[in-house]
CSV table of C-alpha atoms and ligand atoms in Angstrom, one decimal:
chain,number,residue,atom,x,y,z
W,1,MET,CA,12.1,-19.1,28.6
W,2,ASN,CA,10.1,-16.4,30.4
W,3,TYR,CA,10.2,-12.6,30.1
W,4,ASP,CA,12.6,-12.1,33.0
W,5,GLN,CA,15.1,-14.6,31.6
W,6,ALA,CA,14.9,-13.0,28.1
W,7,ARG,CA,15.4,-9.5,29.6
W,8,ALA,CA,18.5,-10.8,31.5
W,9,ILE,CA,20.0,-12.1,28.4
W,10,GLU,CA,19.2,-8.9,26.5
W,11,SER,CA,20.8,-6.7,29.1
W,12,ARG,CA,24.0,-8.9,29.1
W,13,ASN,CA,24.4,-9.9,25.5
W,14,MET,CA,22.5,-7.7,23.2
W,15,PHE,CA,22.6,-4.1,22.0
W,16,ALA,CA,20.2,-1.9,23.9
W,17,VAL,CA,18.4,-0.8,20.7
W,18,TYR,CA,15.2,-2.6,21.4
W,19,GLU,CA,15.2,-2.2,25.2
W,20,LYS,CA,12.5,0.5,25.3
W,21,ILE,CA,10.1,-1.2,22.9
W,22,ARG,CA,10.1,-4.8,24.1
W,23,GLN,CA,6.7,-6.0,25.2
W,24,PRO,CA,6.6,-8.1,28.4
W,25,MET,CA,6.4,-11.6,27.0
W,26,VAL,CA,8.4,-14.1,24.9
W,27,MET,CA,6.5,-15.1,21.8
W,28,ALA,CA,6.5,-18.8,21.0
W,29,ARG,CA,4.1,-19.6,18.2
W,30,GLY,CA,1.5,-18.1,15.9
W,31,GLU,CA,-1.5,-19.1,13.8
W,32,GLY,CA,-3.6,-16.7,11.7
W,33,ALA,CA,-4.4,-13.6,13.7
W,34,TYR,CA,-3.3,-15.1,17.0
W,35,VAL,CA,0.1,-15.5,18.6
W,36,TRP,CA,1.0,-17.3,21.9
W,37,ASP,CA,3.7,-16.6,24.4
W,38,THR,CA,5.9,-19.2,26.2
W,39,GLN,CA,3.5,-19.2,29.1
W,40,GLY,CA,0.6,-20.3,26.8
W,41,ASN,CA,-1.2,-17.0,26.8
W,42,ARG,CA,-2.9,-16.2,23.5
W,43,TYR,CA,-3.0,-12.7,21.9
W,44,LEU,CA,-5.0,-11.2,19.1
W,45,ASP,CA,-2.3,-9.6,16.9
W,46,LEU,CA,-3.5,-6.3,15.4
W,47,VAL,CA,0.1,-5.4,14.4
W,48,SER,CA,1.0,-8.2,11.9
W,49,GLY,CA,3.9,-9.4,13.9
W,50,GLY,CA,4.7,-5.9,15.2
W,51,ARG,CA,5.7,-4.1,12.0
W,52,ALA,CA,3.1,-4.9,9.4
W,53,VAL,CA,5.0,-7.9,8.2
W,54,THR,CA,2.8,-11.0,8.6
W,55,ALA,CA,0.1,-9.8,6.2
W,56,LEU,CA,-1.3,-13.3,5.8
W,57,GLY,CA,-1.3,-13.8,9.6
W,58,HIS,CA,1.1,-16.1,11.4
W,59,CYS,CA,2.3,-19.3,9.7
W,60,PRO,CA,0.0,-19.2,6.6
W,61,PRO,CA,-0.3,-22.9,5.6
W,62,ALA,CA,0.7,-22.3,1.9
W,63,VAL,CA,3.8,-20.4,2.9
W,64,VAL,CA,4.8,-22.9,5.6
W,65,GLU,CA,4.4,-25.7,3.2
W,66,ALA,CA,6.5,-23.9,0.5
W,67,VAL,CA,9.2,-23.2,3.1
W,68,ARG,CA,9.3,-26.8,4.3
W,69,GLU,CA,9.4,-28.1,0.8
W,70,GLN,CA,12.1,-25.7,-0.4
W,71,ALA,CA,14.2,-26.1,2.8
W,72,GLY,CA,14.5,-29.8,2.1
W,73,ARG,CA,15.5,-29.2,-1.5
W,74,LEU,CA,17.8,-26.2,-1.8
W,75,LEU,CA,18.3,-23.4,0.8
W,76,HIS,CA,20.5,-21.1,-1.2
W,77,MET,CA,22.4,-20.5,-4.3
W,78,SER,CA,23.7,-17.0,-5.0
W,79,ASN,CA,22.7,-14.9,-8.0
W,80,ASP,CA,25.5,-16.4,-10.0
W,81,TYR,CA,22.8,-19.1,-10.7
W,82,PHE,CA,19.2,-19.2,-11.5
W,83,THR,CA,16.7,-20.8,-9.1
W,84,GLU,CA,13.1,-21.6,-9.9
W,85,PRO,CA,11.5,-19.9,-7.0
W,86,GLN,CA,13.2,-16.6,-7.8
W,87,MET,CA,12.3,-16.8,-11.4
W,88,GLU,CA,8.7,-17.7,-10.7
W,89,LEU,CA,8.4,-14.8,-8.2
W,90,ALA,CA,9.9,-12.3,-10.7
W,91,ARG,CA,7.4,-13.5,-13.3
W,92,LEU,CA,4.4,-13.2,-10.9
W,93,LEU,CA,5.4,-9.7,-9.7
W,94,GLY,CA,6.0,-8.6,-13.3
W,95,GLU,CA,2.5,-9.8,-14.2
W,96,VAL,CA,0.7,-7.9,-11.5
W,97,CYS,CA,2.7,-4.7,-11.1
W,98,VAL,CA,3.0,-1.7,-13.3
W,99,CYS,CA,6.8,-1.9,-12.8
W,100,PRO,CA,7.7,-5.3,-14.3
W,101,ARG,CA,11.4,-5.6,-13.7
W,102,VAL,CA,12.6,-6.6,-10.3
W,103,PHE,CA,15.8,-6.7,-8.2
W,104,PHE,CA,15.6,-8.8,-5.0
W,105,CYS,CA,17.2,-7.9,-1.7
W,106,ASN,CA,16.5,-8.7,2.0
W,107,SER,CA,14.7,-5.8,3.6
W,108,GLY,CA,12.8,-2.6,3.0
W,109,ALA,CA,15.8,-0.4,3.7
W,110,GLU,CA,17.8,-2.4,1.1
W,111,ALA,CA,15.1,-2.0,-1.5
W,112,ASN,CA,15.1,1.7,-0.9
W,113,GLU,CA,18.9,1.8,-1.1
W,114,ALA,CA,18.7,0.1,-4.5
W,115,ALA,CA,16.1,2.6,-5.6
W,116,ILE,CA,18.3,5.6,-4.5
W,117,LYS,CA,21.2,4.1,-6.4
W,118,LEU,CA,19.1,3.5,-9.5
W,119,ALA,CA,17.8,7.1,-9.5
W,120,ARG,CA,21.3,8.5,-9.2
W,121,LYS,CA,22.6,6.3,-12.0
W,122,HIS,CA,19.5,7.0,-14.2
W,123,ALA,CA,20.0,10.8,-13.9
W,124,ARG,CA,23.7,10.6,-14.4
W,125,THR,CA,23.2,8.6,-17.6
W,126,HIS,CA,20.6,10.8,-19.0
W,127,HIS,CA,21.4,14.2,-17.6
W,128,GLY,CA,25.0,14.2,-16.2
W,129,PRO,CA,26.5,14.1,-12.7
W,130,ASP,CA,24.9,17.2,-11.3
W,131,GLN,CA,21.4,15.7,-11.1
W,132,PHE,CA,21.7,13.7,-7.9
W,133,GLU,CA,19.2,15.2,-5.4
W,134,ILE,CA,16.4,13.2,-4.0
W,135,VAL,CA,13.3,14.9,-2.7
W,136,THR,CA,11.5,13.1,0.1
W,137,MET,CA,8.8,14.0,2.7
W,138,LEU,CA,9.0,15.3,6.2
W,139,GLY,CA,7.6,12.6,8.4
W,140,SER,CA,8.6,9.8,6.1
W,141,PHE,CA,10.3,6.6,7.0
W,142,HIS,CA,12.5,4.8,4.5
W,143,GLY,CA,14.9,2.7,6.7
W,144,ARG,CA,17.9,2.8,9.0
W,145,THR,CA,20.8,2.4,6.7
W,146,MET,CA,22.9,5.5,6.0
W,147,ALA,CA,21.2,6.5,2.7
W,148,THR,CA,17.7,5.6,3.8
W,149,LEU,CA,18.3,7.4,7.1
W,150,ALA,CA,19.1,10.5,5.1
W,151,ALA,CA,16.0,9.9,3.0
W,152,THR,CA,13.8,9.6,6.1
W,153,GLY,CA,12.3,13.0,7.0
W,154,GLN,CA,12.5,12.7,10.8
W,155,PRO,CA,15.4,14.4,12.5
W,156,LYS,CA,14.9,12.3,15.7
W,157,TYR,CA,16.4,9.3,13.8
W,158,GLN,CA,19.2,11.3,12.2
W,159,ALA,CA,20.6,13.6,14.8
W,160,GLU,CA,23.2,11.3,16.3
W,161,PHE,CA,24.6,10.0,13.0
W,162,ALA,CA,25.8,13.1,11.2
W,163,PRO,CA,27.2,13.7,8.7
W,164,LEU,CA,24.4,12.2,6.8
W,165,VAL,CA,24.6,11.0,3.2
W,166,PRO,CA,24.3,14.2,1.2
W,167,GLY,CA,21.8,15.0,-1.6
W,168,PHE,CA,18.5,14.6,0.2
W,169,LYS,CA,15.9,17.4,0.5
W,170,HIS,CA,12.7,17.1,2.6
W,171,VAL,CA,9.5,18.8,1.8
W,172,GLU,CA,6.2,19.0,3.7
W,173,PHE,CA,4.0,16.0,2.8
W,174,ASN,CA,0.9,16.9,0.7
W,175,HIS,CA,2.2,20.4,0.1
W,176,THR,CA,2.2,20.8,-3.6
W,177,ALA,CA,3.8,24.3,-3.7
W,178,ALA,CA,6.7,23.2,-1.5
W,179,LEU,CA,7.3,20.1,-3.7
W,180,GLU,CA,7.3,22.1,-6.9
W,181,GLN,CA,9.7,24.5,-5.5
W,182,ALA,CA,12.1,21.8,-4.3
W,183,VAL,CA,12.2,19.9,-7.5
W,184,ASN,CA,14.6,21.4,-10.0
W,185,GLU,CA,17.2,20.4,-12.6
W,186,ARG,CA,19.3,18.9,-9.8
W,187,THR,CA,16.6,16.4,-8.8
W,188,CYS,CA,17.0,12.8,-9.8
W,189,ALA,CA,14.0,11.4,-7.9
W,190,VAL,CA,11.0,12.2,-5.7
W,191,MET,CA,10.5,9.4,-3.2
W,192,LEU,CA,7.5,9.0,-1.0
W,193,GLU,CA,5.3,6.5,0.8
W,194,PRO,CA,1.8,6.6,-0.7
W,195,VAL,CA,0.6,6.5,2.9
W,196,LEU,CA,3.0,7.8,5.6
W,197,GLY,CA,3.1,4.7,7.8
W,198,GLU,CA,5.5,4.9,10.7
W,199,SER,CA,4.5,8.5,11.5
W,200,GLY,CA,0.8,7.7,11.7
W,201,VAL,CA,-1.2,6.8,8.6
W,202,TYR,CA,-1.5,9.9,6.4
W,203,PRO,CA,-2.4,9.1,2.8
W,204,ALA,CA,-1.0,11.3,0.0
W,205,THR,CA,-3.8,13.3,-1.7
W,206,ALA,CA,-4.5,12.5,-5.3
W,207,ALA,CA,-3.5,16.1,-6.2
W,208,PHE,CA,-0.2,15.7,-4.4
W,209,MET,CA,0.6,12.4,-6.1
W,210,ARG,CA,-0.2,14.0,-9.5
W,211,ALA,CA,2.1,16.9,-8.6
W,212,CYS,CA,4.9,14.5,-7.7
W,213,ARG,CA,4.5,12.8,-11.1
W,214,GLY,CA,4.4,16.1,-12.9
W,215,ALA,CA,7.4,17.5,-11.1
W,216,CYS,CA,9.4,14.4,-12.0
W,217,ASP,CA,8.4,14.6,-15.6
W,218,ARG,CA,9.3,18.2,-15.8
W,219,VAL,CA,13.0,17.5,-14.9
W,220,GLY,CA,13.4,13.9,-16.0
W,221,ALA,CA,13.5,12.5,-12.5
W,222,LEU,CA,12.1,9.1,-11.3
W,223,LEU,CA,9.0,8.8,-9.1
W,224,ILE,CA,9.8,6.2,-6.4
W,225,LEU,CA,7.0,4.9,-4.3
W,226,ASP,CA,8.1,3.3,-1.1
W,227,GLU,CA,5.4,0.5,-0.8
W,228,VAL,CA,7.4,-1.4,1.8
W,229,GLN,CA,4.4,-1.1,4.1
W,230,THR,CA,1.6,-0.3,1.7
W,231,GLY,CA,2.4,-2.9,-0.9
W,232,LEU,CA,0.6,-6.3,-1.5
W,233,GLY,CA,-2.8,-5.5,-0.1
W,234,ARG,CA,-2.5,-3.5,3.0
W,235,THR,CA,-4.4,-0.4,1.8
W,236,GLY,CA,-7.2,-2.5,0.3
W,237,LYS,CA,-5.6,-2.7,-3.2
W,238,LEU,CA,-2.8,-4.9,-4.3
W,239,PHE,CA,-0.5,-1.8,-4.6
W,240,ALA,CA,-1.3,1.6,-3.1
W,241,TYR,CA,-0.5,3.3,-6.4
W,242,GLU,CA,-3.8,1.8,-7.7
W,243,HIS,CA,-5.6,4.4,-5.5
W,244,TYR,CA,-4.1,7.1,-7.7
W,245,ASP,CA,-4.2,8.0,-11.4
W,246,VAL,CA,-0.4,8.0,-11.4
W,247,ARG,CA,2.2,5.5,-12.7
W,248,PRO,CA,5.4,5.3,-10.7
W,249,ASP,CA,8.8,4.5,-12.2
W,250,VAL,CA,10.0,2.5,-9.2
W,251,ILE,CA,8.3,0.7,-6.4
W,252,THR,CA,9.9,-0.8,-3.3
W,253,LEU,CA,8.5,-3.8,-1.4
W,254,ALA,CA,9.4,-5.8,1.7
W,255,LYS,CA,7.3,-6.6,4.8
W,256,ALA,CA,4.3,-8.5,3.3
W,257,LEU,CA,6.3,-9.8,0.5
W,258,GLY,CA,7.9,-12.6,2.5
W,259,SER,CA,5.0,-13.4,4.9
W,260,GLY,CA,7.6,-13.3,7.7
W,261,MET,CA,10.6,-14.5,5.7
W,262,PRO,CA,13.1,-11.7,5.1
W,263,ILE,CA,12.9,-10.5,1.4
W,264,GLY,CA,12.7,-7.1,-0.2
W,265,ALA,CA,12.3,-6.0,-3.8
W,266,MET,CA,12.8,-3.0,-6.0
W,267,LEU,CA,10.5,-3.0,-9.0
W,268,ALA,CA,11.0,-0.6,-11.9
W,269,THR,CA,9.7,0.2,-15.4
W,270,ASP,CA,11.7,-1.2,-18.3
W,271,GLU,CA,13.0,2.3,-19.0
W,272,ALA,CA,14.1,3.0,-15.4
W,273,ALA,CA,15.6,-0.4,-15.0
W,274,THR,CA,18.0,0.1,-18.0
W,275,ALA,CA,20.0,2.5,-15.8
W,276,PHE,CA,21.6,-0.4,-14.0
W,277,ALA,CA,24.2,-2.1,-16.1
W,278,PRO,CA,25.7,-5.5,-15.2
W,279,SER,CA,27.4,-5.4,-11.8
W,280,ASP,CA,26.0,-2.0,-10.8
W,281,HIS,CA,24.2,-3.6,-7.9
W,282,ALA,CA,24.1,-7.0,-6.3
W,283,SER,CA,23.2,-9.0,-3.1
W,284,SER,CA,24.6,-12.3,-1.8
W,285,PHE,CA,21.3,-13.3,-0.2
W,286,GLY,CA,18.8,-11.3,-2.3
W,287,GLY,CA,16.0,-13.5,-3.7
W,288,GLY,CA,17.5,-16.6,-2.2
W,289,ALA,CA,15.6,-19.8,-2.9
W,290,LEU,CA,14.1,-20.2,0.6
W,291,ALA,CA,12.8,-16.6,0.9
W,292,ALA,CA,11.7,-16.5,-2.7
W,293,ALA,CA,9.7,-19.8,-2.3
W,294,ALA,CA,8.0,-18.2,0.8
W,295,ALA,CA,7.3,-15.0,-1.1
W,296,LEU,CA,6.0,-16.9,-4.2
W,297,ALA,CA,3.5,-18.8,-2.1
W,298,GLY,CA,2.5,-15.7,-0.1
W,299,VAL,CA,2.0,-13.4,-3.1
W,300,ARG,CA,0.0,-16.2,-4.9
W,301,THR,CA,-2.2,-16.5,-1.9
W,302,ILE,CA,-2.7,-12.7,-1.7
W,303,ILE,CA,-3.7,-12.5,-5.3
W,304,ASP,CA,-5.7,-15.8,-5.6
W,305,GLN,CA,-7.7,-15.3,-2.4
W,306,ARG,CA,-8.3,-11.6,-3.1
W,307,ILE,CA,-6.8,-10.7,0.3
W,308,ALA,CA,-6.7,-7.0,-0.5
W,309,ASP,CA,-10.5,-7.0,-0.7
W,310,ASN,CA,-10.7,-8.4,2.8
W,311,ALA,CA,-8.3,-5.7,3.9
W,312,ALA,CA,-10.6,-3.1,2.5
W,313,ARG,CA,-13.7,-4.7,4.0
W,314,ILE,CA,-12.4,-5.4,7.5
W,315,GLY,CA,-10.4,-2.1,7.4
W,316,ALA,CA,-13.7,-0.2,6.9
W,317,ARG,CA,-15.3,-2.1,9.7
W,318,LEU,CA,-12.4,-1.2,12.0
W,319,LEU,CA,-12.5,2.4,11.0
W,320,ALA,CA,-16.2,2.6,11.7
W,321,GLY,CA,-15.6,1.0,15.1
W,322,LEU,CA,-12.8,3.5,15.9
W,323,GLN,CA,-15.2,6.3,14.9
W,324,ASN,CA,-17.8,5.0,17.4
W,325,LEU,CA,-15.1,4.9,20.1
W,326,ALA,CA,-14.1,8.4,19.2
W,327,ALA,CA,-17.8,9.5,19.8
W,328,LYS,CA,-17.8,7.7,23.1
W,329,TYR,CA,-14.3,8.7,24.4
W,330,PRO,CA,-13.4,12.4,24.1
W,331,VAL,CA,-9.8,11.5,24.6
W,332,ILE,CA,-9.8,10.3,20.9
W,333,THR,CA,-9.5,13.5,18.9
W,334,ALA,CA,-9.2,12.0,15.4
W,335,VAL,CA,-9.3,8.6,13.6
W,336,ARG,CA,-8.2,7.8,10.1
W,337,GLY,CA,-7.5,4.7,8.0
W,338,ILE,CA,-7.1,3.2,4.6
W,339,GLY,CA,-7.5,-0.6,4.4
W,340,MET,CA,-5.6,-2.2,7.2
W,341,MET,CA,-3.6,0.9,8.2
W,342,LEU,CA,-5.5,2.8,10.9
W,343,ALA,CA,-4.7,5.3,13.6
W,344,ALA,CA,-6.3,7.2,16.4
W,345,ASP,CA,-5.0,10.5,17.9
W,346,LEU,CA,-5.3,11.0,21.6
W,347,ALA,CA,-5.7,14.3,23.4
W,348,GLN,CA,-3.4,13.1,26.2
W,349,PRO,CA,-0.1,11.3,26.3
W,350,VAL,CA,-1.7,8.0,27.3
W,351,ALA,CA,-1.0,5.8,24.3
W,352,ALA,CA,1.4,3.5,26.2
W,353,GLU,CA,-1.2,3.0,28.9
W,354,VAL,CA,-3.9,2.2,26.4
W,355,ARG,CA,-1.6,-0.3,24.8
W,356,ALA,CA,-0.9,-1.9,28.1
W,357,ALA,CA,-4.6,-2.1,28.9
W,358,CYS,CA,-5.2,-3.8,25.6
W,359,LEU,CA,-2.4,-6.2,26.3
W,360,ARG,CA,-4.1,-7.1,29.6
W,361,ARG,CA,-7.0,-8.0,27.4
W,362,SER,CA,-4.8,-10.1,25.2
W,363,VAL,CA,-4.8,-7.7,22.2
W,364,LEU,CA,-1.6,-6.3,20.6
W,365,ILE,CA,-1.7,-2.8,19.2
W,366,GLN,CA,1.0,-0.2,18.5
W,367,VAL,CA,1.7,3.3,19.6
W,368,VAL,CA,3.3,6.3,17.7
W,369,GLY,CA,4.9,8.7,20.2
W,370,ASP,CA,2.9,9.4,23.4
W,371,SER,CA,-0.5,10.2,21.9
W,372,MET,CA,-1.3,8.0,19.0
W,373,LEU,CA,-2.5,4.5,18.6
W,374,ARG,CA,-1.8,2.6,15.4
W,375,PHE,CA,-3.4,-0.6,14.1
W,376,ILE,CA,-1.8,-2.7,11.3
W,377,PRO,CA,-3.7,-6.0,11.5
W,378,PRO,CA,-3.1,-9.0,9.4
W,379,LEU,CA,-5.1,-8.7,6.1
W,380,ILE,CA,-6.8,-12.0,6.8
W,381,LEU,CA,-8.5,-10.7,9.9
W,382,ALA,CA,-12.1,-11.9,10.3
W,383,ALA,CA,-15.1,-9.7,11.2
W,384,GLU,CA,-15.5,-11.3,14.6
W,385,GLN,CA,-11.8,-10.8,15.3
W,386,ALA,CA,-12.0,-7.1,14.3
W,387,ASP,CA,-15.0,-6.8,16.7
W,388,ALA,CA,-13.2,-8.5,19.5
W,389,GLY,CA,-10.2,-6.2,19.0
W,390,LEU,CA,-12.6,-3.2,19.1
W,391,ALA,CA,-14.3,-4.5,22.3
W,392,ALA,CA,-11.0,-4.8,24.0
W,393,LEU,CA,-10.0,-1.3,23.0
W,394,ASP,CA,-13.3,0.0,24.2
W,395,GLU,CA,-12.6,-1.5,27.7
W,396,ALA,CA,-9.0,-0.3,27.6
W,397,LEU,CA,-10.1,3.2,26.8
W,398,GLY,CA,-12.7,3.1,29.5
W,399,GLU,CA,-10.0,2.0,32.0
W,400,VAL,CA,-7.4,4.6,31.0
W,401,ALA,CA,-9.5,7.6,29.9
W,402,GLY,CA,-13.2,6.8,30.7
Z,501,LIG,N1,10.0,1.9,4.2
Z,501,LIG,C1,8.8,1.9,4.9
Z,501,LIG,C2,7.6,2.7,4.4
Z,501,LIG,C3,8.7,1.3,6.2
Z,501,LIG,O1,7.6,1.3,6.9
Z,501,LIG,C4,9.9,0.6,6.6
Z,501,LIG,C5,9.9,-0.2,7.9
Z,501,LIG,O2,9.1,0.1,8.8
Z,501,LIG,C6,11.0,0.6,5.8
Z,501,LIG,C7,11.0,1.2,4.7
Z,501,LIG,C8,12.3,-0.2,6.3
Z,501,LIG,O3,12.1,-1.5,6.1
Z,501,LIG,P1,13.1,-2.6,6.9
Z,501,LIG,O4,12.8,-2.5,8.3
Z,501,LIG,O5,12.7,-3.9,6.3
Z,501,LIG,O6,14.4,-2.2,6.5
């Protein structure tokens, strides 16, 4: 199938929701940091499958092997029954995370939904029904379901879907005074991404993270870290909370967790987890055997092969390369990054043109709005691949804004 054929089917048989973002090819296979389209063209993938999902690159052998093996054995049994992959995954996550209790679901939005429900129930149990507000950040992204949409601090995603789920308050990110003013005896949780991802790679400051913890402690609220994007190595540590001197009550994961298979997780401290009584939450597919087997193999690989260290090392190389490009091309007004989350601000609205120029050089990058480039490469990226990506970007910038 070629791009025109795929487009024709999309315009006839699919919702229009992805029409504006589709890139002009049909992807057919992947290996490591490379992906090939149906015409046989190879691309260097600096977006981890497009949304920071394929953290171990495409088709990591250990994950593929685990999926093959599990698919031939048992695809699914619901949570009425135990399966070994789910139990082993729960044990492994419990060993490496400060929040040792897990609930499995199928996506980042679902993990955040679970966290929102947990926080409401936790506060109701301990403080009564009036403590239900959740404070989140302007510029945040927590998902597209109704509650996570209300949590997301970006009116552009919300405007058409009012009335939103009530009980969410948004404050300016990294603004301690605004946070402290917003958190009161009605607050059941503060929820934030340790690094704002979708809106352009802005890490929380250490002081702000401490203030979030302090504000939660002051009123008995839960600190929820949305690590759907940052979790499992992307920032150069296994979890982004490790960059801070702060212990969260709840952490949500998805994306990297499944290495491309759909799975999400809410992790919580023993204390926070007690808020959910039997039947308070559930999922038909959550933690299913196939996805759990993939996640188990992927998370083991991330830990055993110290993939987060590579993310830190290669991320620093990419950041230095972006800084060099910023010195060469005045159109770049700022660059920033932590591990394998990087962004470059542009003085003009030429982000889509730069992305297209990179694509002509067989390199996939992302844009945020009209004037920002974003890079979320697979955590296994090699130094030569990082350099090849930077060289393509150099040429692309020369073409568009030289
Ligand atoms: N939270 C964060 C920080 C994200 O970046 C995303 C997706 O981009 C989500 C939640 C939603 O995850 P999903 O698309 O798996 O529902």
